[in-house]
Amino acid sequence: MSVPTLSRPAKKLPRAFYIMVLPAFALFLIFHTVPVLTGIYYSFTNYAGYGEWSFIGLSNYINLFRDERILNAYGFTFLFAIVSTIAVNIIALSVAMALNSRIKFKTGFRGIFFIPNILSILIVGYVFNYLFSNSVPAIAEALGINALTSSILASGDTAWIGVVILSVWQAAAFNIIIYLAGLQTIPGELYEAASLDGASAWKQFSTITFPLIGAFFTINMVLSLKNFLQVFDQIISLTGGGPGTSTESISVLIYRGGFQGGEYGYQTANAVIYLFVIIAISFIQLRILQRREASF
């Protein structure tokens, strides 16, 4: 004979929960969800950002794939994001390993390397603009380095390099902190045992360090690529998208076309497509890197 069990009454959430959650939920709904849904709706219209408009269905989305300027912006953005992601993770991991070693003033150096992360990227961008346009050419001319006597930002073939340098310099700070957190989880006994077995520095890195910080590597790779795909401030402060449209990213194109060029509905459709592109890339990247973690 089974013994009946008394079901516990469901606990009611305290009033304080609703007082704190509902205002935040309402603000998120008003300033995030509603604008997103409104933007998606306008992507099916010919709205210019002002005046009258009409519903045109999928025309904006179809025209996006025929627009050479948009295709070029996608090409530049992906090239920039891939190069910058690889560069920032190589530099950040190298610096993090150096800061995690037995060196003097370790804490001070960690603070110094984190400074770029707290600076305004627009202000730093204008500083780099001055350096690339004035200081570097002057120094190169004094040293007789003819290749750098003119600003790299003045040429469509080299301007993207300046954007990469600025973006990597600013983004490396955050990645260094993440890698440092991962390196500090590795027991020192593993390195001692590997040294006794005669393992070289590269062997210790490839068999101990890198496998054990796999999760931190995944985080940095996914966040770096996502952030670089949305590059905006760096381009505005350095090149403005020029020379011509050689450094025009998707974000810059959406801003200029949507808010300055009377293409609000058209560029909103571009933004919707790009949103799903970033989500898809991040998801695929996360799955691939997580499988790599499991293989170690």
mmCIF file of C-alpha atoms in Angstrom:
data_model
loop_
_atom_site.group_PDB
_atom_site.id
_atom_site.type_symbol
_atom_site.label_atom_id
_atom_site.label_comp_id
_atom_site.label_asym_id
_atom_site.label_seq_id
_atom_site.Cartn_x
_atom_site.Cartn_y
_atom_site.Cartn_z
ATOM 1 C CA MET A 1 0.000 0.000 0.000
ATOM 2 C CA SER A 2 1.533 3.292 -1.080
ATOM 3 C CA VAL A 3 1.886 6.074 1.384
ATOM 4 C CA PRO A 4 0.298 9.306 0.165
ATOM 5 C CA THR A 5 2.644 12.217 -0.018
ATOM 6 C CA LEU A 6 1.661 15.755 0.696
ATOM 7 C CA SER A 7 2.510 18.156 -2.083
ATOM 8 C CA ARG A 8 4.194 21.319 -0.967
ATOM 9 C CA PRO A 9 2.396 24.495 -1.905
ATOM 10 C CA ALA A 10 4.228 26.537 -4.478
ATOM 11 C CA LYS A 11 6.097 29.398 -2.909
ATOM 12 C CA LYS A 12 4.984 32.803 -4.025
ATOM 13 C CA LEU A 13 7.658 35.127 -5.214
ATOM 14 C CA PRO A 14 8.179 38.072 -2.879
ATOM 15 C CA ARG A 15 6.944 41.486 -3.890
ATOM 16 C CA ALA A 16 10.535 42.754 -3.997
ATOM 17 C CA PHE A 17 11.187 40.379 -6.896
ATOM 18 C CA TYR A 18 8.515 42.021 -9.033
ATOM 19 C CA ILE A 19 9.552 45.510 -7.939
ATOM 20 C CA MET A 20 13.095 44.901 -9.174
ATOM 21 C CA VAL A 21 12.427 42.706 -12.218
ATOM 22 C CA LEU A 22 9.389 44.335 -13.822
ATOM 23 C CA PRO A 23 10.946 47.833 -14.319
ATOM 24 C CA ALA A 24 14.063 46.263 -15.864
ATOM 25 C CA PHE A 25 11.922 44.043 -18.068
ATOM 26 C CA ALA A 26 9.806 47.021 -19.141
ATOM 27 C CA LEU A 27 12.888 49.096 -20.001
ATOM 28 C CA PHE A 28 14.389 46.211 -21.984
ATOM 29 C CA LEU A 29 11.112 45.732 -23.829
ATOM 30 C CA ILE A 30 10.718 49.428 -24.628
ATOM 31 C CA PHE A 31 14.308 50.272 -25.585
ATOM 32 C CA HIS A 32 15.386 46.959 -27.135
ATOM 33 C CA THR A 33 12.644 44.567 -28.210
ATOM 34 C CA VAL A 34 10.208 47.149 -29.599
ATOM 35 C CA PRO A 35 12.910 48.985 -31.661
ATOM 36 C CA VAL A 36 14.196 45.666 -33.013
ATOM 37 C CA LEU A 37 10.734 44.552 -34.113
ATOM 38 C CA THR A 38 10.013 48.004 -35.531
ATOM 39 C CA GLY A 39 13.269 47.916 -37.490
ATOM 40 C CA ILE A 40 12.466 44.491 -38.907
ATOM 41 C CA TYR A 41 9.080 45.813 -40.027
ATOM 42 C CA TYR A 42 10.648 48.843 -41.720
ATOM 43 C CA SER A 43 13.057 46.535 -43.572
ATOM 44 C CA PHE A 44 10.070 45.491 -45.699
ATOM 45 C CA THR A 45 9.324 49.108 -46.668
ATOM 46 C CA ASN A 46 10.909 51.863 -48.741
ATOM 47 C CA TYR A 47 11.055 54.186 -45.725
ATOM 48 C CA ALA A 48 13.756 56.837 -46.131
ATOM 49 C CA GLY A 49 13.785 57.841 -42.474
ATOM 50 C CA TYR A 50 11.343 60.666 -43.083
ATOM 51 C CA GLY A 51 8.206 61.366 -45.063
ATOM 52 C CA GLU A 52 5.837 58.830 -46.549
ATOM 53 C CA TRP A 53 6.617 55.192 -47.198
ATOM 54 C CA SER A 54 5.018 52.040 -48.525
ATOM 55 C CA PHE A 55 5.307 48.293 -48.028
ATOM 56 C CA ILE A 56 7.496 46.653 -50.715
ATOM 57 C CA GLY A 57 7.920 43.113 -49.378
ATOM 58 C CA LEU A 58 11.250 41.378 -49.981
ATOM 59 C CA SER A 59 12.588 43.891 -52.509
ATOM 60 C CA ASN A 60 15.158 45.313 -50.093
ATOM 61 C CA TYR A 61 16.518 41.867 -49.279
ATOM 62 C CA ILE A 62 16.729 40.880 -52.941
ATOM 63 C CA ASN A 63 18.515 44.099 -53.900
ATOM 64 C CA LEU A 64 21.091 43.620 -51.141
ATOM 65 C CA PHE A 65 22.639 40.694 -53.005
ATOM 66 C CA ARG A 66 22.920 42.794 -56.167
ATOM 67 C CA ASP A 67 24.515 45.826 -54.530
ATOM 68 C CA GLU A 68 28.245 45.875 -55.287
ATOM 69 C CA ARG A 69 28.981 48.411 -52.551
ATOM 70 C CA ILE A 70 27.400 46.170 -49.908
ATOM 71 C CA LEU A 71 29.248 43.103 -51.214
ATOM 72 C CA ASN A 72 32.537 45.023 -51.070
ATOM 73 C CA ALA A 73 31.741 46.128 -47.504
ATOM 74 C CA TYR A 74 31.119 42.521 -46.517
ATOM 75 C CA GLY A 75 34.415 41.483 -48.112
ATOM 76 C CA PHE A 76 36.384 44.158 -46.278
ATOM 77 C CA THR A 77 34.654 43.454 -42.956
ATOM 78 C CA PHE A 78 35.332 39.723 -43.065
ATOM 79 C CA LEU A 79 38.964 40.207 -44.154
ATOM 80 C CA PHE A 80 39.518 42.737 -41.379
ATOM 81 C CA ALA A 81 37.765 40.593 -38.740
ATOM 82 C CA ILE A 82 39.682 37.408 -39.581
ATOM 83 C CA VAL A 83 43.099 39.104 -39.673
ATOM 84 C CA SER A 84 42.422 41.055 -36.472
ATOM 85 C CA THR A 85 41.064 38.018 -34.599
ATOM 86 C CA ILE A 86 44.136 35.946 -35.401
ATOM 87 C CA ALA A 87 46.532 38.798 -34.603
ATOM 88 C CA VAL A 88 44.909 39.838 -31.317
ATOM 89 C CA ASN A 89 44.816 36.287 -29.959
ATOM 90 C CA ILE A 90 48.448 35.580 -30.848
ATOM 91 C CA ILE A 91 49.600 38.844 -29.254
ATOM 92 C CA ALA A 92 47.326 38.550 -26.214
ATOM 93 C CA LEU A 93 48.343 34.967 -25.456
ATOM 94 C CA SER A 94 52.042 35.816 -25.809
ATOM 95 C CA VAL A 95 51.746 38.825 -23.501
ATOM 96 C CA ALA A 96 49.626 36.881 -20.994
ATOM 97 C CA MET A 97 52.223 34.112 -20.804
ATOM 98 C CA ALA A 98 54.933 36.704 -20.224
ATOM 99 C CA LEU A 99 52.893 38.399 -17.494
ATOM 100 C CA ASN A 100 52.194 35.029 -15.888
ATOM 101 C CA SER A 101 55.875 34.170 -15.635
ATOM 102 C CA ARG A 102 58.207 35.094 -12.803
ATOM 103 C CA ILE A 103 59.014 38.703 -13.604
ATOM 104 C CA LYS A 104 59.374 41.816 -11.486
ATOM 105 C CA PHE A 105 56.561 44.362 -11.259
ATOM 106 C CA LYS A 106 54.104 41.766 -12.554
ATOM 107 C CA THR A 107 51.058 43.504 -11.080
ATOM 108 C CA GLY A 108 52.096 46.892 -12.429
ATOM 109 C CA PHE A 109 52.589 45.540 -15.946
ATOM 110 C CA ARG A 110 49.158 43.908 -15.825
ATOM 111 C CA GLY A 111 47.596 47.241 -14.990
ATOM 112 C CA ILE A 112 49.505 48.993 -17.771
ATOM 113 C CA PHE A 113 48.465 46.446 -20.394
ATOM 114 C CA PHE A 114 44.809 46.807 -19.383
ATOM 115 C CA ILE A 115 44.754 50.595 -19.912
ATOM 116 C CA PRO A 116 43.780 50.449 -23.640
ATOM 117 C CA ASN A 117 40.564 48.670 -22.691
ATOM 118 C CA ILE A 118 39.301 51.613 -20.613
ATOM 119 C CA LEU A 119 40.185 54.378 -23.071
ATOM 120 C CA SER A 120 37.645 55.840 -25.482
ATOM 121 C CA ILE A 121 38.293 54.216 -28.835
ATOM 122 C CA LEU A 122 37.242 57.374 -30.689
ATOM 123 C CA ILE A 123 39.801 59.515 -28.860
ATOM 124 C CA VAL A 124 42.509 56.888 -29.282
ATOM 125 C CA GLY A 125 41.559 56.620 -32.950
ATOM 126 C CA TYR A 126 42.172 60.315 -33.519
ATOM 127 C CA VAL A 127 45.535 59.985 -31.757
ATOM 128 C CA PHE A 128 46.495 57.090 -34.036
ATOM 129 C CA ASN A 129 45.270 59.105 -37.004
ATOM 130 C CA TYR A 130 47.745 61.842 -36.112
ATOM 131 C CA LEU A 131 50.530 59.302 -35.600
ATOM 132 C CA PHE A 132 49.932 57.569 -38.946
ATOM 133 C CA SER A 133 49.500 60.844 -40.846
ATOM 134 C CA ASN A 134 52.236 62.974 -39.267
ATOM 135 C CA SER A 135 54.569 61.313 -36.753
ATOM 136 C CA VAL A 136 55.320 58.068 -38.585
ATOM 137 C CA PRO A 137 56.027 59.754 -41.975
ATOM 138 C CA ALA A 138 58.275 62.342 -40.289
ATOM 139 C CA ILE A 139 60.272 59.662 -38.465
ATOM 140 C CA ALA A 140 60.457 57.514 -41.618
ATOM 141 C CA GLU A 141 61.736 60.457 -43.637
ATOM 142 C CA ALA A 142 64.402 61.190 -41.041
ATOM 143 C CA LEU A 143 65.494 57.536 -41.091
ATOM 144 C CA GLY A 144 65.360 57.266 -44.868
ATOM 145 C CA ILE A 145 62.561 54.668 -44.941
ATOM 146 C CA ASN A 146 60.855 55.714 -48.169
ATOM 147 C CA ALA A 147 58.012 53.179 -47.870
ATOM 148 C CA LEU A 148 56.598 54.965 -44.810
ATOM 149 C CA THR A 149 57.163 58.603 -45.756
ATOM 150 C CA SER A 150 53.507 58.905 -46.747
ATOM 151 C CA SER A 151 50.561 58.052 -44.516
ATOM 152 C CA ILE A 152 49.321 54.482 -44.792
ATOM 153 C CA LEU A 153 45.798 55.882 -44.336
ATOM 154 C CA ALA A 154 46.057 57.765 -47.639
ATOM 155 C CA SER A 155 46.151 54.618 -49.754
ATOM 156 C CA GLY A 156 43.280 52.219 -50.300
ATOM 157 C CA ASP A 157 45.746 49.316 -50.312
ATOM 158 C CA THR A 158 47.228 50.053 -46.874
ATOM 159 C CA ALA A 159 44.583 51.981 -44.950
ATOM 160 C CA TRP A 160 43.045 48.770 -43.615
ATOM 161 C CA ILE A 161 46.376 47.934 -41.963
ATOM 162 C CA GLY A 162 46.089 51.053 -39.819
ATOM 163 C CA VAL A 163 42.585 50.020 -38.762
ATOM 164 C CA VAL A 164 43.890 46.562 -37.842
ATOM 165 C CA ILE A 165 46.761 48.017 -35.783
ATOM 166 C CA LEU A 166 44.442 50.292 -33.804
ATOM 167 C CA SER A 167 41.796 47.599 -33.278
ATOM 168 C CA VAL A 168 44.274 44.935 -32.159
ATOM 169 C CA TRP A 169 46.044 47.357 -29.807
ATOM 170 C CA GLN A 170 42.772 48.276 -28.126
ATOM 171 C CA ALA A 171 41.239 44.773 -28.035
ATOM 172 C CA ALA A 172 44.332 42.928 -26.797
ATOM 173 C CA ALA A 173 43.871 44.252 -23.251
ATOM 174 C CA PHE A 174 40.624 42.360 -22.642
ATOM 175 C CA ASN A 175 41.966 39.175 -24.234
ATOM 176 C CA ILE A 176 45.081 39.326 -22.071
ATOM 177 C CA ILE A 177 42.949 39.351 -18.922
ATOM 178 C CA ILE A 178 40.988 36.316 -20.115
ATOM 179 C CA TYR A 179 44.141 34.388 -20.971
ATOM 180 C CA LEU A 180 45.723 35.339 -17.647
ATOM 181 C CA ALA A 181 42.712 33.933 -15.835
ATOM 182 C CA GLY A 182 43.109 30.695 -17.759
ATOM 183 C CA LEU A 183 46.857 30.418 -17.226
ATOM 184 C CA GLN A 184 46.438 30.795 -13.467
ATOM 185 C CA THR A 185 44.227 27.699 -13.358
ATOM 186 C CA ILE A 186 47.073 25.474 -14.540
ATOM 187 C CA PRO A 187 48.918 23.758 -11.627
ATOM 188 C CA GLY A 188 52.625 24.567 -11.537
ATOM 189 C CA GLU A 189 53.409 20.914 -10.758
ATOM 190 C CA LEU A 190 52.622 19.988 -14.354
ATOM 191 C CA TYR A 191 55.381 22.226 -15.670
ATOM 192 C CA GLU A 192 57.810 20.930 -13.061
ATOM 193 C CA ALA A 193 57.101 17.351 -14.049
ATOM 194 C CA ALA A 194 57.449 18.208 -17.739
ATOM 195 C CA SER A 195 60.790 19.927 -17.095
ATOM 196 C CA LEU A 196 62.083 16.862 -15.258
ATOM 197 C CA ASP A 197 61.094 14.764 -18.269
ATOM 198 C CA GLY A 198 63.124 17.087 -20.509
ATOM 199 C CA ALA A 199 60.176 18.697 -22.321
ATOM 200 C CA SER A 200 61.087 21.830 -24.257
ATOM 201 C CA ALA A 201 59.229 25.128 -23.836
ATOM 202 C CA TRP A 202 57.264 24.519 -27.037
ATOM 203 C CA LYS A 203 56.404 20.984 -25.942
ATOM 204 C CA GLN A 204 55.103 22.286 -22.614
ATOM 205 C CA PHE A 205 53.001 24.876 -24.413
ATOM 206 C CA SER A 206 51.516 22.456 -26.936
ATOM 207 C CA THR A 207 50.812 19.617 -24.493
ATOM 208 C CA ILE A 208 50.022 21.463 -21.249
ATOM 209 C CA THR A 209 49.312 25.167 -21.650
ATOM 210 C CA PHE A 210 47.221 25.321 -24.796
ATOM 211 C CA PRO A 211 45.026 22.267 -24.099
ATOM 212 C CA LEU A 212 44.266 23.415 -20.545
ATOM 213 C CA ILE A 213 43.248 26.940 -21.594
ATOM 214 C CA GLY A 214 41.090 25.659 -24.439
ATOM 215 C CA ALA A 215 37.883 27.081 -22.962
ATOM 216 C CA PHE A 216 39.482 30.521 -22.559
ATOM 217 C CA PHE A 217 40.796 30.358 -26.123
ATOM 218 C CA THR A 218 37.268 29.591 -27.341
ATOM 219 C CA ILE A 219 35.829 32.568 -25.441
ATOM 220 C CA ASN A 220 38.427 34.951 -26.847
ATOM 221 C CA MET A 221 38.083 33.718 -30.416
ATOM 222 C CA VAL A 222 34.286 33.966 -30.449
ATOM 223 C CA LEU A 223 34.120 37.370 -28.742
ATOM 224 C CA SER A 224 36.978 38.789 -30.823
ATOM 225 C CA LEU A 225 35.479 37.790 -34.156
ATOM 226 C CA LYS A 226 32.021 39.022 -33.137
ATOM 227 C CA ASN A 227 33.372 42.394 -31.979
ATOM 228 C CA PHE A 228 35.587 42.885 -35.034
ATOM 229 C CA LEU A 229 32.696 42.088 -37.360
ATOM 230 C CA GLN A 230 30.899 45.065 -35.796
ATOM 231 C CA VAL A 231 33.847 47.451 -36.226
ATOM 232 C CA PHE A 232 32.680 51.066 -36.368
ATOM 233 C CA ASP A 233 34.427 53.583 -34.083
ATOM 234 C CA GLN A 234 37.911 52.656 -35.277
ATOM 235 C CA ILE A 235 37.014 53.313 -38.900
ATOM 236 C CA ILE A 236 35.147 56.544 -38.181
ATOM 237 C CA SER A 237 38.106 58.007 -36.282
ATOM 238 C CA LEU A 238 40.860 56.731 -38.594
ATOM 239 C CA THR A 239 39.688 56.700 -42.192
ATOM 240 C CA GLY A 240 35.984 57.570 -42.248
ATOM 241 C CA GLY A 241 35.599 54.582 -44.551
ATOM 242 C CA GLY A 242 38.084 55.904 -47.106
ATOM 243 C CA PRO A 243 40.019 56.397 -49.174
ATOM 244 C CA GLY A 244 36.895 56.106 -51.284
ATOM 245 C CA THR A 245 35.056 53.134 -49.797
ATOM 246 C CA SER A 246 38.108 50.911 -49.323
ATOM 247 C CA THR A 247 37.699 50.661 -45.527
ATOM 248 C CA GLU A 248 33.918 50.907 -45.337
ATOM 249 C CA SER A 249 32.597 48.210 -42.994
ATOM 250 C CA ILE A 250 29.042 46.926 -42.823
ATOM 251 C CA SER A 251 28.340 48.932 -39.658
ATOM 252 C CA VAL A 252 29.621 52.151 -41.221
ATOM 253 C CA LEU A 253 27.620 51.514 -44.393
ATOM 254 C CA ILE A 254 24.430 50.852 -42.419
ATOM 255 C CA TYR A 255 24.921 54.044 -40.407
ATOM 256 C CA ARG A 256 25.679 56.266 -43.385
ATOM 257 C CA GLY A 257 23.082 54.840 -45.712
ATOM 258 C CA GLY A 258 20.378 54.534 -43.090
ATOM 259 C CA PHE A 259 20.789 57.803 -41.202
ATOM 260 C CA GLN A 260 22.500 60.051 -43.738
ATOM 261 C CA GLY A 261 21.648 58.647 -47.147
ATOM 262 C CA GLY A 262 17.877 58.251 -47.010
ATOM 263 C CA GLU A 263 18.068 54.445 -47.144
ATOM 264 C CA TYR A 264 16.570 53.666 -43.758
ATOM 265 C CA GLY A 265 14.419 50.725 -44.846
ATOM 266 C CA TYR A 266 17.080 49.361 -47.198
ATOM 267 C CA GLN A 267 19.901 49.516 -44.652
ATOM 268 C CA THR A 268 17.622 48.129 -41.945
ATOM 269 C CA ALA A 269 17.224 45.060 -44.143
ATOM 270 C CA ASN A 270 21.009 44.980 -44.401
ATOM 271 C CA ALA A 271 21.238 45.139 -40.599
ATOM 272 C CA VAL A 272 18.772 42.271 -40.211
ATOM 273 C CA ILE A 273 20.761 40.092 -42.613
ATOM 274 C CA TYR A 274 24.006 40.985 -40.859
ATOM 275 C CA LEU A 275 22.507 40.147 -37.466
ATOM 276 C CA PHE A 276 21.745 36.614 -38.613
ATOM 277 C CA VAL A 277 25.174 36.339 -40.278
ATOM 278 C CA ILE A 278 26.943 37.208 -37.006
ATOM 279 C CA ILE A 279 24.733 34.805 -35.012
ATOM 280 C CA ALA A 280 25.401 31.989 -37.494
ATOM 281 C CA ILE A 281 29.163 32.599 -37.560
ATOM 282 C CA SER A 282 29.380 32.755 -33.751
ATOM 283 C CA PHE A 283 27.347 29.547 -33.408
ATOM 284 C CA ILE A 284 29.452 27.640 -35.961
ATOM 285 C CA GLN A 285 32.677 28.952 -34.480
ATOM 286 C CA LEU A 286 31.578 27.982 -30.968
ATOM 287 C CA ARG A 287 30.647 24.449 -32.015
ATOM 288 C CA ILE A 288 33.929 23.885 -33.870
ATOM 289 C CA LEU A 289 36.095 25.208 -31.026
ATOM 290 C CA GLN A 290 34.162 23.248 -28.398
ATOM 291 C CA ARG A 291 34.753 20.058 -30.387
ATOM 292 C CA ARG A 292 38.442 20.914 -30.477
ATOM 293 C CA GLU A 293 38.406 21.265 -26.686
ATOM 294 C CA ALA A 294 36.848 17.814 -26.333
ATOM 295 C CA SER A 295 39.494 16.278 -28.604
ATOM 296 C CA PHE A 296 42.341 17.151 -26.212
#
